PDB file of C-alpha atoms and ligand atoms in Angstrom:
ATOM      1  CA  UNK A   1     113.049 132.606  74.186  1.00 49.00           C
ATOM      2  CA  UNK A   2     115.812 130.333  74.835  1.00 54.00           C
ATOM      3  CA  UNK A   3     116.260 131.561  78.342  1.00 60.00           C
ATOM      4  CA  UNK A   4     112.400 131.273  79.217  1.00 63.00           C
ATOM      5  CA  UNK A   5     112.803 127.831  78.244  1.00 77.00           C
ATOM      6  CA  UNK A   6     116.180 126.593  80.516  1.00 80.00           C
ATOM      7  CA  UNK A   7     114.551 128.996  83.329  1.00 83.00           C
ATOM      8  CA  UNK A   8     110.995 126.911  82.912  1.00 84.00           C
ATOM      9  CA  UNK A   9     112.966 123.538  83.199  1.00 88.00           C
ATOM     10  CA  UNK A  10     114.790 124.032  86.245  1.00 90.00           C
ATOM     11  CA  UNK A  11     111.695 125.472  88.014  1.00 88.00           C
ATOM     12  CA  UNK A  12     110.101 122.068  87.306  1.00 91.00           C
ATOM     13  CA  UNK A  13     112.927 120.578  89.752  1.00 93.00           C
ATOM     14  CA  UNK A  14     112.596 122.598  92.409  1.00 92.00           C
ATOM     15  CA  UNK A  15     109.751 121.669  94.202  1.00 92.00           C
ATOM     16  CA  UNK A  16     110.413 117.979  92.886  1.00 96.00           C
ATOM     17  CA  UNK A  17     110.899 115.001  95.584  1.00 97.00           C
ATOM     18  CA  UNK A  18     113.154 112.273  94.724  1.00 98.00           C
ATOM     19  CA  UNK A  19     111.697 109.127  94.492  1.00 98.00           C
ATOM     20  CA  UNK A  20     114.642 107.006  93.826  1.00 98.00           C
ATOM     21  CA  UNK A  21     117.879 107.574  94.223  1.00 98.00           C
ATOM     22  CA  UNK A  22     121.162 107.174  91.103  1.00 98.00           C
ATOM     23  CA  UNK A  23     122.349 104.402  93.469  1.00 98.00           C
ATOM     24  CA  UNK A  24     118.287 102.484  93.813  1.00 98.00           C
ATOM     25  CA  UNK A  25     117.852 103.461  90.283  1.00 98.00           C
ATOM     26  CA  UNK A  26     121.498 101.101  89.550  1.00 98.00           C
ATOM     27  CA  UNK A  27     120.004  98.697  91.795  1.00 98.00           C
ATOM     28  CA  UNK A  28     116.849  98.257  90.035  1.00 98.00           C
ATOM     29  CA  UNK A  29     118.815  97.899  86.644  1.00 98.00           C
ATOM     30  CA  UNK A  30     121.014  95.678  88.137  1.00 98.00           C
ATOM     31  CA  UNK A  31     117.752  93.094  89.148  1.00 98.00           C
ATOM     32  CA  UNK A  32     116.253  93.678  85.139  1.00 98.00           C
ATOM     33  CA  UNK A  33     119.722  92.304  84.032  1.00 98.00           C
ATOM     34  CA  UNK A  34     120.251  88.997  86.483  1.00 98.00           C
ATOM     35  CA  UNK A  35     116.660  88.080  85.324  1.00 97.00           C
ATOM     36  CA  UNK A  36     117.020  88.534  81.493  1.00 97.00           C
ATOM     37  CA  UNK A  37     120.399  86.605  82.532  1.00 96.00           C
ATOM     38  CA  UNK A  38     118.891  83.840  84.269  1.00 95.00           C
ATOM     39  CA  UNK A  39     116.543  83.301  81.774  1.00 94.00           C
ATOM     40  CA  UNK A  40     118.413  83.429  78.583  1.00 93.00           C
ATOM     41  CA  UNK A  41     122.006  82.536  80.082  1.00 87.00           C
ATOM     42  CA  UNK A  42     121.177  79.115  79.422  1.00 82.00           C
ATOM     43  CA  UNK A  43     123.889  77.872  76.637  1.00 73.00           C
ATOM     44  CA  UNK A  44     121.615  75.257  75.602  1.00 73.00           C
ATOM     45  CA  UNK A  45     119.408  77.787  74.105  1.00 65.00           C
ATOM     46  CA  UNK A  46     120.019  77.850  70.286  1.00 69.00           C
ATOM     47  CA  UNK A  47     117.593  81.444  69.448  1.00 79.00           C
ATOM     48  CA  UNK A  48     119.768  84.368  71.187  1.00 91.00           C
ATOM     49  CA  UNK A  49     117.030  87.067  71.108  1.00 96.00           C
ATOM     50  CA  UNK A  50     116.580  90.237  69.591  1.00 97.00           C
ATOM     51  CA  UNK A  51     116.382  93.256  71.778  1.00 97.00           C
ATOM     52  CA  UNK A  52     114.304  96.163  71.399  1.00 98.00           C
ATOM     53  CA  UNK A  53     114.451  99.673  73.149  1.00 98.00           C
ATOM     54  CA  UNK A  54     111.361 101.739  72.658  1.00 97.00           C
ATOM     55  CA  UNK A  55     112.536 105.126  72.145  1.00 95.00           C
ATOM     56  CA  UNK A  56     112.723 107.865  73.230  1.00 90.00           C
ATOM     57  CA  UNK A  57     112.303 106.916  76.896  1.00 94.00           C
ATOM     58  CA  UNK A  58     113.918 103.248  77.348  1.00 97.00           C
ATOM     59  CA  UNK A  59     117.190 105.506  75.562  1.00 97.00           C
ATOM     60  CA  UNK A  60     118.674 105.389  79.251  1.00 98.00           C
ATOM     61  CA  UNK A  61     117.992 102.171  80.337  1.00 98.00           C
ATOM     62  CA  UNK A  62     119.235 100.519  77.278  1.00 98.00           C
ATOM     63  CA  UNK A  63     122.316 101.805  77.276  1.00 98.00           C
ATOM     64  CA  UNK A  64     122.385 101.343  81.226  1.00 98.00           C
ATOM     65  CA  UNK A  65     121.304  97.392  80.706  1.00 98.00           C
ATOM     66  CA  UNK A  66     122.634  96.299  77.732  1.00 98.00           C
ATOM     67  CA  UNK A  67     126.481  95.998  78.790  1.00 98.00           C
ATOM     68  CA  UNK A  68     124.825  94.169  82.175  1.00 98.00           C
ATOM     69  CA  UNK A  69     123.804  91.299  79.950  1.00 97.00           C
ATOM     70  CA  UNK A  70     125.911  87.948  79.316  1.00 95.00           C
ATOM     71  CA  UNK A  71     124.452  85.796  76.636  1.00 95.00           C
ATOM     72  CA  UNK A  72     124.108  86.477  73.038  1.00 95.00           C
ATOM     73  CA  UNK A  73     122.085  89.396  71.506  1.00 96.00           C
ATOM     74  CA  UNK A  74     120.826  90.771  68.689  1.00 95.00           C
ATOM     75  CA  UNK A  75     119.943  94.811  69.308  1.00 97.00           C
ATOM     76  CA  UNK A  76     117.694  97.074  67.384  1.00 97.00           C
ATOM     77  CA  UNK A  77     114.918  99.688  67.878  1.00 97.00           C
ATOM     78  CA  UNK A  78     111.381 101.064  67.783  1.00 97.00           C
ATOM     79  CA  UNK A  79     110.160 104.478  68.058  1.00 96.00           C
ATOM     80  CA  UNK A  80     106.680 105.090  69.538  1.00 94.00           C
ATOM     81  CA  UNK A  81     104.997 107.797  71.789  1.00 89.00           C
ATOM     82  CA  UNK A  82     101.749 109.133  73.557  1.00 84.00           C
ATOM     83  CA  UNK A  83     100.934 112.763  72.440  1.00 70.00           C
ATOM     84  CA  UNK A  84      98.611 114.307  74.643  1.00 56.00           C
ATOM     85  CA  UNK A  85      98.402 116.076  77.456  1.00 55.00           C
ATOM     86  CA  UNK A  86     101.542 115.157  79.843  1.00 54.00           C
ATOM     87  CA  UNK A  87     100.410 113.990  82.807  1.00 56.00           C
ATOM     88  CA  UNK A  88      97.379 111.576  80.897  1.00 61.00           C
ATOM     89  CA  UNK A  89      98.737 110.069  78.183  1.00 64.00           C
ATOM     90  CA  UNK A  90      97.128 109.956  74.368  1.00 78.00           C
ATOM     91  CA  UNK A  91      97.103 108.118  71.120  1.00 88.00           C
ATOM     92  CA  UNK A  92      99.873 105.916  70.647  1.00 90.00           C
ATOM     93  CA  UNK A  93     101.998 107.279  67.437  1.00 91.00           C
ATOM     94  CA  UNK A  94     104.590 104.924  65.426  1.00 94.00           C
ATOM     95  CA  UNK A  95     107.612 106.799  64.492  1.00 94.00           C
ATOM     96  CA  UNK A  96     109.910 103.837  63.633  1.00 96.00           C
ATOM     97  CA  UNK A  97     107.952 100.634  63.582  1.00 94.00           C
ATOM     98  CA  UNK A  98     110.046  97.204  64.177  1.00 93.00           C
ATOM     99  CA  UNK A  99     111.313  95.903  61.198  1.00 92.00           C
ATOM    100  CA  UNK A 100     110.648  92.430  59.212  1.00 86.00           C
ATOM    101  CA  UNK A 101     113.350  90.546  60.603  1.00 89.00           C
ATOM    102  CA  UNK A 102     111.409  90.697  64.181  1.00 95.00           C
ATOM    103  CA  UNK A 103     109.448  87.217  62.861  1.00 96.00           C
ATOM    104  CA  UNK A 104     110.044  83.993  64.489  1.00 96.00           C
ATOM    105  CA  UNK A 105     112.014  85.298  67.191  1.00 96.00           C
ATOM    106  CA  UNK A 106     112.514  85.711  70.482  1.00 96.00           C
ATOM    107  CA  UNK A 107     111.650  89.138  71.306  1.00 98.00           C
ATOM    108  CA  UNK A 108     112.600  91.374  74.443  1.00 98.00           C
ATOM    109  CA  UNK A 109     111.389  94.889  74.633  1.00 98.00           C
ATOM    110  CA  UNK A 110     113.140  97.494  76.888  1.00 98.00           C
ATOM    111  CA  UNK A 111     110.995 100.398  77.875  1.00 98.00           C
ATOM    112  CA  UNK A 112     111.427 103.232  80.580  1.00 98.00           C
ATOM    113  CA  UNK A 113     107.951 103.022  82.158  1.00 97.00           C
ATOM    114  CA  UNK A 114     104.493 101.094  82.177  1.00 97.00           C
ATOM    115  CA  UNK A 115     101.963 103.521  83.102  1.00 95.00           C
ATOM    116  CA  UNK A 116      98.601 102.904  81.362  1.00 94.00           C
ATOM    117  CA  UNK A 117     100.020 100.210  79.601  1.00 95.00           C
ATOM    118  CA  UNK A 118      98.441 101.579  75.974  1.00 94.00           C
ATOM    119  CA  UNK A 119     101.863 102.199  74.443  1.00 95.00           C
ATOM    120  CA  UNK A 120     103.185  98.727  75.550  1.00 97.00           C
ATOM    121  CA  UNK A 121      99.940  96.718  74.349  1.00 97.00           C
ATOM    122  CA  UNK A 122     100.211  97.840  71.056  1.00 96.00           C
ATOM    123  CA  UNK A 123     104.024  97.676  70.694  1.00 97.00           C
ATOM    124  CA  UNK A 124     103.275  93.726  72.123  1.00 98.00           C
ATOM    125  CA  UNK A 125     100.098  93.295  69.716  1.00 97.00           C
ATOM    126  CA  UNK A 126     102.478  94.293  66.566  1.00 96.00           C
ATOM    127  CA  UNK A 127     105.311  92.533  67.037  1.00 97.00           C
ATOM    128  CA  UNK A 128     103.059  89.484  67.543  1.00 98.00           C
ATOM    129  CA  UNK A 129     101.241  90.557  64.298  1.00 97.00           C
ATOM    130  CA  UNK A 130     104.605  90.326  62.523  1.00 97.00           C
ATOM    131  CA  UNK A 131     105.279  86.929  63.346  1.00 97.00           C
ATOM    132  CA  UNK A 132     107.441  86.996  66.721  1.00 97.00           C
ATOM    133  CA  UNK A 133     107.163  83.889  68.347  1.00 97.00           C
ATOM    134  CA  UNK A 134     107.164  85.374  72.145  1.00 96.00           C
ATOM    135  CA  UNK A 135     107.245  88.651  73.638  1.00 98.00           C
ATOM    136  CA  UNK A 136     109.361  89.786  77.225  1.00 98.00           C
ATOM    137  CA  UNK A 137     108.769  92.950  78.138  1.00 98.00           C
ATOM    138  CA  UNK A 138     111.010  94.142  80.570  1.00 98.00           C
ATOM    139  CA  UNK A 139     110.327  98.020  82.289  1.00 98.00           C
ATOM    140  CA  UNK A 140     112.696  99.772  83.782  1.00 98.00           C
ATOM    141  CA  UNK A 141     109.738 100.828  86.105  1.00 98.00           C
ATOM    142  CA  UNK A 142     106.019 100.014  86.881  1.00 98.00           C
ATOM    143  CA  UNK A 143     103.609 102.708  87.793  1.00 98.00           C
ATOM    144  CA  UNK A 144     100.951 101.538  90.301  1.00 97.00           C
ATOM    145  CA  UNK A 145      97.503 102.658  89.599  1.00 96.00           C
ATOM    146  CA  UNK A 146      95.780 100.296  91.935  1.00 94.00           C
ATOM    147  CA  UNK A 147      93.747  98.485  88.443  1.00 95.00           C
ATOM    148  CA  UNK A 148      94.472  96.426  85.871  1.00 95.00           C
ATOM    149  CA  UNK A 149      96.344  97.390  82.619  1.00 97.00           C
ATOM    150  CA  UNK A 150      96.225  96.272  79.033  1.00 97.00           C
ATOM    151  CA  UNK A 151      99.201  94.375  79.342  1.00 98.00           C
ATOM    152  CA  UNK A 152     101.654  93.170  82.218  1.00 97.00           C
ATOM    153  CA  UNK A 153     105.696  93.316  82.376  1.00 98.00           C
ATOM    154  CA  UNK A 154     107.151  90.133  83.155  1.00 98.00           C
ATOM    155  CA  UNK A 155     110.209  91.833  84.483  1.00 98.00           C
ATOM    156  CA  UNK A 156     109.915  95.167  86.512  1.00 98.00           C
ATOM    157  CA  UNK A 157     113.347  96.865  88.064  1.00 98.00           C
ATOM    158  CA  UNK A 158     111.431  99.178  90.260  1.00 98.00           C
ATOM    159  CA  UNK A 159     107.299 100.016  91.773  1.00 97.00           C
ATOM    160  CA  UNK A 160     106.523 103.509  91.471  1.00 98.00           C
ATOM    161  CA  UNK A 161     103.955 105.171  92.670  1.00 96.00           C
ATOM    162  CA  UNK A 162     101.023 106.985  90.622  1.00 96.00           C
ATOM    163  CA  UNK A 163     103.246 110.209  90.219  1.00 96.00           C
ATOM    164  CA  UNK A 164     104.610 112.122  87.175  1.00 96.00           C
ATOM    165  CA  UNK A 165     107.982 111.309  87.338  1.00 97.00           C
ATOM    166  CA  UNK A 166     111.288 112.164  85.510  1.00 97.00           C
ATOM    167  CA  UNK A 167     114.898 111.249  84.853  1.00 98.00           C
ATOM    168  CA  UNK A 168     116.509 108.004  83.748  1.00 98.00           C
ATOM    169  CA  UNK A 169     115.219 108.639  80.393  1.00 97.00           C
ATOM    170  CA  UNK A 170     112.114 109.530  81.396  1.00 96.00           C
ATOM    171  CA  UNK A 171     111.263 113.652  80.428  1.00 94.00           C
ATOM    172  CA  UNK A 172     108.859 116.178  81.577  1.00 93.00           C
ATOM    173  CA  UNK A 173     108.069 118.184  78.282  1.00 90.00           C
ATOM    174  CA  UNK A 174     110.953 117.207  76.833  1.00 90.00           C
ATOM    175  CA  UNK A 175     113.460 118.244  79.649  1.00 93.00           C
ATOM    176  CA  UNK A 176     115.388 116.275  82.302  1.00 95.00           C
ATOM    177  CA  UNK A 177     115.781 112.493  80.561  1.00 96.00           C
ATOM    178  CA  UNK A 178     119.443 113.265  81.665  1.00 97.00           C
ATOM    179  CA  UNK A 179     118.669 113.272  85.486  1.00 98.00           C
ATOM    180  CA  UNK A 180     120.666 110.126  86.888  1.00 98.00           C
ATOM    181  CA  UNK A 181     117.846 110.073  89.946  1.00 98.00           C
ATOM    182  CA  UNK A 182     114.077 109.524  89.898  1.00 98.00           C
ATOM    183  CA  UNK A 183     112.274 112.774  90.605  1.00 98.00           C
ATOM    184  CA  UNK A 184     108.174 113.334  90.789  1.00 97.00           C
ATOM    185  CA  UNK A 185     106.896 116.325  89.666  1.00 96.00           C
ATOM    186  CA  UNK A 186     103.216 118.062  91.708  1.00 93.00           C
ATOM    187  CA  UNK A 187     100.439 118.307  89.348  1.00 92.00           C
ATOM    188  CA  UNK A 188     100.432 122.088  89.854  1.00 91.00           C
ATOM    189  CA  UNK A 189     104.115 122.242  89.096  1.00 90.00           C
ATOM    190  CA  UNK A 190     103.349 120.230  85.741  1.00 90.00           C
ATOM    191  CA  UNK A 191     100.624 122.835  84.846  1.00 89.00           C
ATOM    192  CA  UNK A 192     102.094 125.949  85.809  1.00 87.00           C
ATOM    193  CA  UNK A 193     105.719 124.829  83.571  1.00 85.00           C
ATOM    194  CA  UNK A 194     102.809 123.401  80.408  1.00 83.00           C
ATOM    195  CA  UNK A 195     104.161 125.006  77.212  1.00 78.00           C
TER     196      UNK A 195
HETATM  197  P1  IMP B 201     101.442 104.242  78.823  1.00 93.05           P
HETATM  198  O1  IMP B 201     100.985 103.942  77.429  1.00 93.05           O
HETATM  199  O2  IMP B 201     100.456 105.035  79.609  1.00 93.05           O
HETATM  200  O3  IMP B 201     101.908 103.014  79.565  1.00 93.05           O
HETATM  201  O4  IMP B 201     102.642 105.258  78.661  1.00 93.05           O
HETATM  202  C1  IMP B 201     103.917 104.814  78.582  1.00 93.05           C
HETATM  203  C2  IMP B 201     104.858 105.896  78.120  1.00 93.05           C
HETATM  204  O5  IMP B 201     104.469 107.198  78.576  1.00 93.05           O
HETATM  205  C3  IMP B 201     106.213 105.609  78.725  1.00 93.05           C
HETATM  206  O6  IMP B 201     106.989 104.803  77.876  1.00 93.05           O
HETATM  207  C4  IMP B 201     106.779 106.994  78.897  1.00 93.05           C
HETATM  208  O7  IMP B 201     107.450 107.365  77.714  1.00 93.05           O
HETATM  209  C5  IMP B 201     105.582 107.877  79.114  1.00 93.05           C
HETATM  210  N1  IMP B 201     105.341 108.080  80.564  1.00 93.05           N
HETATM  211  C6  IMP B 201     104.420 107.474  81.326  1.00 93.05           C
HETATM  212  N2  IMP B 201     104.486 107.888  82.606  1.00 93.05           N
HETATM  213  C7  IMP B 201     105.479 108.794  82.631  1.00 93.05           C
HETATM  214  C8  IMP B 201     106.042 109.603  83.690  1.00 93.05           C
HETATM  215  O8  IMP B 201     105.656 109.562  84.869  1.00 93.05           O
HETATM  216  N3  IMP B 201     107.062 110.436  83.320  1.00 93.05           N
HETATM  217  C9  IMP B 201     107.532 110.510  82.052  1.00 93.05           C
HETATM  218  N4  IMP B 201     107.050 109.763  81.050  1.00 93.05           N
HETATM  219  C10 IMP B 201     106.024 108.920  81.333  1.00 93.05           C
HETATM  220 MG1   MG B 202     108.089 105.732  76.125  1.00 93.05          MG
END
């Protein structure tokens, strides 16, 4: 069983195109980090914010922009997903929901990917609900879909495409968040690999 299941992950890669590179996928980091330190690098600024990666996808990015940052931060973490079917997305689920201390600040939320924007609107809608006074959502990457979502980034490190795509945190049934590149995945390569 275990072997079906290594052999069924690397078949997903082989007919996979890369759609950004380790060194672009750095770059776009890199230009998520001078923004979040333009705009809270200012030492007049008494509320440091608090930081939140939405796991399990933003797990990468996190750790990739969190060291790029220069001002003050407090760090902590939600858990939410989509179950459904992989390439469309479901019902949002709460694993770890943010806790209390969230109200009256400043919040910043770290995710891998906005693709329908569902999973982002609610995470924004909540922490509002709680009492944080402003929400910055910052995405590692924006998925064009040609219409308008539920909820904008205010700070995007790279445009994508309308593909499946995986690596940097971001997994194709589980497999390949390791991948330091950005690889997209064929619709019939999703559905012939579907557990
Ligand atoms: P949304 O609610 O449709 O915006 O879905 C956002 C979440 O779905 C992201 O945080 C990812 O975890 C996941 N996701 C969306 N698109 C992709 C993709 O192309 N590859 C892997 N995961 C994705
Ligand atoms: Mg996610």
């Amino acid at each position: 069983m275990q072997e079906f299941h290594h052999d069924r992950a690397r078949a997903l890669l082989e007919h996979a195109e890369q759609v950004a590179s380790a060194e672009q996928v750095q770059q776009a980091v890199r230009r998520v980090a001078d923004e979040l330190n333009q705009r809270f690098g200012n030492p007049d600024e008494q509320a440091f914010p608090l930081v939140l990666g939405v796991m399990g996808g933003a797990v990468v990015f996190t750790g990739n922009v969190l060291p790029q940052l220069d001002f003050p931060l407090e760090f902590d973490y939600i858990h939410v997903t989509r179950y459904g079917d992989e390439d469309q997305g479901g019902q949002v689920v709460w694993k770890v929901i943010p806790r209390q201390s969230v109200a009256g600040k400043t919040i910043i939320v770290l995710d891998d990917i906005l693709d329908e924007g569902e999973t982002l609107a609610q995470v924004k809608q909540r922490l509002l609900d709680m009492g944080a006074k402003e929400v910055i959502i910052a995405v590692f990457a924006d998925k064009d879909l040609g219409r308008k979502k539920p909820v904008q980034a205010d700070i995007v490190g790279l445009s994508l495409p309308n593909r499946f795509v995986v690596g940097f945190g971001m997994d194709v049934y589980g497999y390949w968040r390791n991948l330091p590149a950005l690889w997209a995945i064929s619709p019939e390569d999703l559905k012939a690999a579907q557990p």
